[in-house]
Tab-separated table of C-alpha atoms in Angstrom:
chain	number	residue	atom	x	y	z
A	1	UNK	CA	-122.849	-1.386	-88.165
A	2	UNK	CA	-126.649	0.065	-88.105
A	3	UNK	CA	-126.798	3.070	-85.797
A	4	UNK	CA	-129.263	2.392	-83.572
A	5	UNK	CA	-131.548	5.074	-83.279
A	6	UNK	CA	-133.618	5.531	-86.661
A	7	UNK	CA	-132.544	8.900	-88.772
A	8	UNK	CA	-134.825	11.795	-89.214
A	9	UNK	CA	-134.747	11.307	-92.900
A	10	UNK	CA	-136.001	7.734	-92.764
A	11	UNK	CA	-138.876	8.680	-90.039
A	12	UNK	CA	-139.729	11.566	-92.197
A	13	UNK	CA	-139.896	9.279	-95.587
A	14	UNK	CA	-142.084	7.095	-93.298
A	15	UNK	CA	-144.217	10.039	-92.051
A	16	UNK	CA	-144.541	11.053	-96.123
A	17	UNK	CA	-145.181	7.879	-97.049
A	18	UNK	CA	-148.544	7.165	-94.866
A	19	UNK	CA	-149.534	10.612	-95.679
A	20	UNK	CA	-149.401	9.834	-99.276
A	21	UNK	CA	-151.339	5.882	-99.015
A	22	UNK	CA	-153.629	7.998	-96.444
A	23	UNK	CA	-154.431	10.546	-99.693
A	24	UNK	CA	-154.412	7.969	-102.282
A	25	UNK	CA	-157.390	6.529	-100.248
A	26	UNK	CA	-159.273	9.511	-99.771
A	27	UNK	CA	-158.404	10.575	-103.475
A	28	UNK	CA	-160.078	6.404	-104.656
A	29	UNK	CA	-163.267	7.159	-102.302
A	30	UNK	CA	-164.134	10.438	-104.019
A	31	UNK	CA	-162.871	8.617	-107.822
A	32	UNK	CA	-165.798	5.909	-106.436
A	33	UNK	CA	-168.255	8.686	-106.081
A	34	UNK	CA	-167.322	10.544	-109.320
A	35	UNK	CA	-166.891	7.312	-111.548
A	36	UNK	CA	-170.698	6.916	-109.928
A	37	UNK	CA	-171.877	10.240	-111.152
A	38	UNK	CA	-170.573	9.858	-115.114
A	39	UNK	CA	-171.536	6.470	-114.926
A	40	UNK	CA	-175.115	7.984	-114.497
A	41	UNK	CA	-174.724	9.777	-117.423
A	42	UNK	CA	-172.826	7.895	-120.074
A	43	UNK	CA	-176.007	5.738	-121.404
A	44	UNK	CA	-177.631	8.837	-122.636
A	45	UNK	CA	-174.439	10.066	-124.081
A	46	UNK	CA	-173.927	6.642	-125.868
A	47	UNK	CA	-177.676	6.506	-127.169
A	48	UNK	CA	-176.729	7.745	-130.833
A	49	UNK	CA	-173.265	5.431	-131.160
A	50	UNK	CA	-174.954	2.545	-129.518
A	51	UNK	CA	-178.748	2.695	-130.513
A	52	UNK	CA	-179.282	-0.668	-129.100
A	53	UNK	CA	-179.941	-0.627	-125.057
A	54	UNK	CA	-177.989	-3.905	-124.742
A	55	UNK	CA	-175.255	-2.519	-126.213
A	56	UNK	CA	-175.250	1.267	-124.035
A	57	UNK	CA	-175.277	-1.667	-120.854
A	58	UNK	CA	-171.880	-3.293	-122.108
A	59	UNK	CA	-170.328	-0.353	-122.899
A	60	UNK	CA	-171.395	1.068	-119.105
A	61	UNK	CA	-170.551	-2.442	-117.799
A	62	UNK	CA	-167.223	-2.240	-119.129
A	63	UNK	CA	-166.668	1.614	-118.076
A	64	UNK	CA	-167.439	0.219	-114.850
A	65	UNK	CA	-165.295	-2.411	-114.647
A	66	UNK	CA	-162.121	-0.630	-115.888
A	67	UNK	CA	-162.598	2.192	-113.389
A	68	UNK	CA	-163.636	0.404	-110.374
A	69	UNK	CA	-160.420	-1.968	-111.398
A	70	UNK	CA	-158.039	0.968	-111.867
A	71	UNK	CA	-159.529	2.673	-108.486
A	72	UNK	CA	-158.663	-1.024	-106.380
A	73	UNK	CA	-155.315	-1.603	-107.629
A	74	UNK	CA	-154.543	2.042	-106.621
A	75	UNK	CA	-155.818	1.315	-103.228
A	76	UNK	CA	-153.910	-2.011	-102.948
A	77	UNK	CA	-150.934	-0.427	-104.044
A	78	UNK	CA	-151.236	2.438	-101.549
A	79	UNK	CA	-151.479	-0.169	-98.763
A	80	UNK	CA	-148.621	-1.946	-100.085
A	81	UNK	CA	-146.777	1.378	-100.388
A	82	UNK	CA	-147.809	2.224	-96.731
A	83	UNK	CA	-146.595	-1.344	-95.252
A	84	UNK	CA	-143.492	-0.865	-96.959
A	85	UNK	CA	-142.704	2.162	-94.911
A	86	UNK	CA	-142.913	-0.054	-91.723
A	87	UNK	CA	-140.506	-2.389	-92.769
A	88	UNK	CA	-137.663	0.232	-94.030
A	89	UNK	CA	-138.465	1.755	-90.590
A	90	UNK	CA	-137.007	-1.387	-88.644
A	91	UNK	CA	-134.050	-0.966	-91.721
A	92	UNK	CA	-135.042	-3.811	-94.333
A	93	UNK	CA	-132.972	-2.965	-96.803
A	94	UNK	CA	-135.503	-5.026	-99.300
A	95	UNK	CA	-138.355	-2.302	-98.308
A	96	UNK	CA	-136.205	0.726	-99.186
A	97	UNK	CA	-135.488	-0.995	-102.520
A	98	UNK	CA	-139.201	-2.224	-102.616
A	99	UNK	CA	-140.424	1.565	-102.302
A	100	UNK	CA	-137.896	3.076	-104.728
A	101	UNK	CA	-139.312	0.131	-107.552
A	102	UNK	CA	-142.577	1.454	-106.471
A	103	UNK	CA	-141.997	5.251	-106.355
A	104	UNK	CA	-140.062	5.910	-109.139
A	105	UNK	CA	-142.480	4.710	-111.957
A	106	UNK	CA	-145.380	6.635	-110.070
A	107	UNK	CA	-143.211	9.799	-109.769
A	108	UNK	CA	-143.063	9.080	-113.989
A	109	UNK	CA	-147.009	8.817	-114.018
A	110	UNK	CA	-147.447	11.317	-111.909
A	111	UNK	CA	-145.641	13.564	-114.410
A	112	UNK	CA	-147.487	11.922	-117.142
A	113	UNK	CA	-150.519	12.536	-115.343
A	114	UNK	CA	-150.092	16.134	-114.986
A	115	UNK	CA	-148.991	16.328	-118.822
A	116	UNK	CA	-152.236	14.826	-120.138
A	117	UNK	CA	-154.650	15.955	-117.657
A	118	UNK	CA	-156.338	18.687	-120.698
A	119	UNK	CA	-155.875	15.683	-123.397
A	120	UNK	CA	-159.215	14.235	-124.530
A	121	UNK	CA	-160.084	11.192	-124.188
A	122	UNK	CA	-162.201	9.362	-126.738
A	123	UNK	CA	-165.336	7.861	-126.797
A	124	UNK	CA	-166.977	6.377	-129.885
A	125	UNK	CA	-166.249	5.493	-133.619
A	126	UNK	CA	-166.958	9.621	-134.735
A	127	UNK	CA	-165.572	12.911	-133.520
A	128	UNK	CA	-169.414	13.569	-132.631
A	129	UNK	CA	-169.710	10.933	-130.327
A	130	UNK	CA	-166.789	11.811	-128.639
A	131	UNK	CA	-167.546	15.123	-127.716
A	132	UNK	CA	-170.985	14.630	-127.450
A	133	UNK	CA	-169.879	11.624	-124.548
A	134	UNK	CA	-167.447	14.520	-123.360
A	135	UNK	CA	-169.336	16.959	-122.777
A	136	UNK	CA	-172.583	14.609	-120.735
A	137	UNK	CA	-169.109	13.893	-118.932
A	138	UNK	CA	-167.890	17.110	-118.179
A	139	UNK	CA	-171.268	18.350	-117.194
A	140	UNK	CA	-171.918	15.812	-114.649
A	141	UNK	CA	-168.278	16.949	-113.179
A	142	UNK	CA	-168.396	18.895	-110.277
A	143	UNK	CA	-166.367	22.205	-110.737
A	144	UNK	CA	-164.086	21.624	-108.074
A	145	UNK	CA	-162.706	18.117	-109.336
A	146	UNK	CA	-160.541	19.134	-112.089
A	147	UNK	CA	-158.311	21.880	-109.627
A	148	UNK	CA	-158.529	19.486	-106.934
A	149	UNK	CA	-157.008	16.478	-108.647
A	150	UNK	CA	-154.455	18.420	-110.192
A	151	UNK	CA	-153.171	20.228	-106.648
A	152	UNK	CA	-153.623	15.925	-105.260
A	153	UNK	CA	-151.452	14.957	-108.101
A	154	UNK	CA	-148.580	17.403	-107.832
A	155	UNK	CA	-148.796	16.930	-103.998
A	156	UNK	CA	-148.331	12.822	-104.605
A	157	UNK	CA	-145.890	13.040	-107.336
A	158	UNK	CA	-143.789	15.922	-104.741
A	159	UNK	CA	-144.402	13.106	-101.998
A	160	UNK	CA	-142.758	10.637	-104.179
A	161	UNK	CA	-139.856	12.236	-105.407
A	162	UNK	CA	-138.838	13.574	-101.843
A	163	UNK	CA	-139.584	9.770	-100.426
A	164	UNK	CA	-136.783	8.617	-103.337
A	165	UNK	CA	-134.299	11.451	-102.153
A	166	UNK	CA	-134.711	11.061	-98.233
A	167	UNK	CA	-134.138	7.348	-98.573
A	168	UNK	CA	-130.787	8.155	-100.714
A	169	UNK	CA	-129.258	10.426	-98.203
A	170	UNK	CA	-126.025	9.264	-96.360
A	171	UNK	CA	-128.212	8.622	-93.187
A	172	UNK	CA	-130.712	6.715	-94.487
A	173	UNK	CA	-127.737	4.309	-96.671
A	174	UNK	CA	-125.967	4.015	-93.133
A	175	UNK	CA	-129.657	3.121	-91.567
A	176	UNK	CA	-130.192	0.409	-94.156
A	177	UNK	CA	-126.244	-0.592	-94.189
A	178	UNK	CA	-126.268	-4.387	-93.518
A	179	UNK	CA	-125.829	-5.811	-90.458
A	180	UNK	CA	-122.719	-8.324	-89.745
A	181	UNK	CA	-123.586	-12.048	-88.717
A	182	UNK	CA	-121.607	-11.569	-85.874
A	183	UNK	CA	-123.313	-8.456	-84.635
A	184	UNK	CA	-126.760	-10.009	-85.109
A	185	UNK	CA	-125.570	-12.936	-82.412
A	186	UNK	CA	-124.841	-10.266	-80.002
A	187	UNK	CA	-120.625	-11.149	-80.786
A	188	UNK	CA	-118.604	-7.843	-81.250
A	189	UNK	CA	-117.277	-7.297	-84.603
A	190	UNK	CA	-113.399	-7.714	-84.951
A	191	UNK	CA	-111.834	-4.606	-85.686
């Protein structure tokens, strides 16, 4: 049977868990205001690939599109993430499995992530273009956001992993053990 005060390893997963959907949104508003700043920049740095203004708009439109997409899914998952720590707190057994589904492939992207934070990125048919694009990019960067969203990234990934291991522990399986019919009626188990 479900003890029935909550363990300190599933309060603490909880407590880890809003901290992390809580930094995933602060971490989406500032993406917004970056993704705003290089968006300001990229027509210029597309002028020579793209010498055609209507074609410098679709490539900005689509830019645009594909971050502001990537930044909402991110938030919706971080809600998601965060209501799932609600329901493993009352001991749905569905929500701890739920959150490991969740946390486990962005513990792997958030190792990926670290891994290919120096990698270029390319932009354009020619190496030119590409580092002409990355540097308009890199200069419209503010010095801080590179160190800052590598120290944000190692923080969620650490979030993640120890959210996997504190729902794993012996307390946390006896938390989410499940309940017998007959104890749910209020009828004693047979022993």
């Amino acid at each position: 049977m479900r003890p029935i005060l909550q363990p300190t390893v599933v309060t603490v997963a909880a407590r880890v868990q809003y901290a992390t959907a809580a930094l995933a949104l602060a971490g989406a508003v500032l993406s917004v205001l970056l993704t705003g700043r290089l968006l300001a920049v990229l027509p210029d740095a597309l002028a020579e690939e793209f010498p055609m203004e209507a074609q410098r708009e679709t490539a900005v439109f689509t830019t645009r599109l594909a971050s502001y997409t990537v930044i909402g899914l991110w938030l919706l998952c971080s809600l998601a993430f965060a209501a799932l720590a609600r329901f493993y707190l009352a001991g749905r057994r569905w929500a701890r499995t739920c959150t490991w589904a969740v946390a486990g492939p962005l513990v792997l992207c958030g190792v990926c992530g670290l891994v290919g934070e120096g990698s270029p990125s390319g932009y354009g048919a020619d190496a030119a273009t590409a580092q002409r694009v990355e540097q308009a990019l890199d200069a419209a960067t503010p010095g801080w956001w590179s160190g800052a969203n590598v120290v944000v990234q190692a923080l969620t990934f650490a979030a993640y992993l120890a959210i996997i291991v504190l729902l794993a522990t012996p307390p946390a399986n006896q938390w989410f053990r499940a309940v017998p019919e007959a104890a749910r009626k209020g009828v004693p188990a047979a022993t």
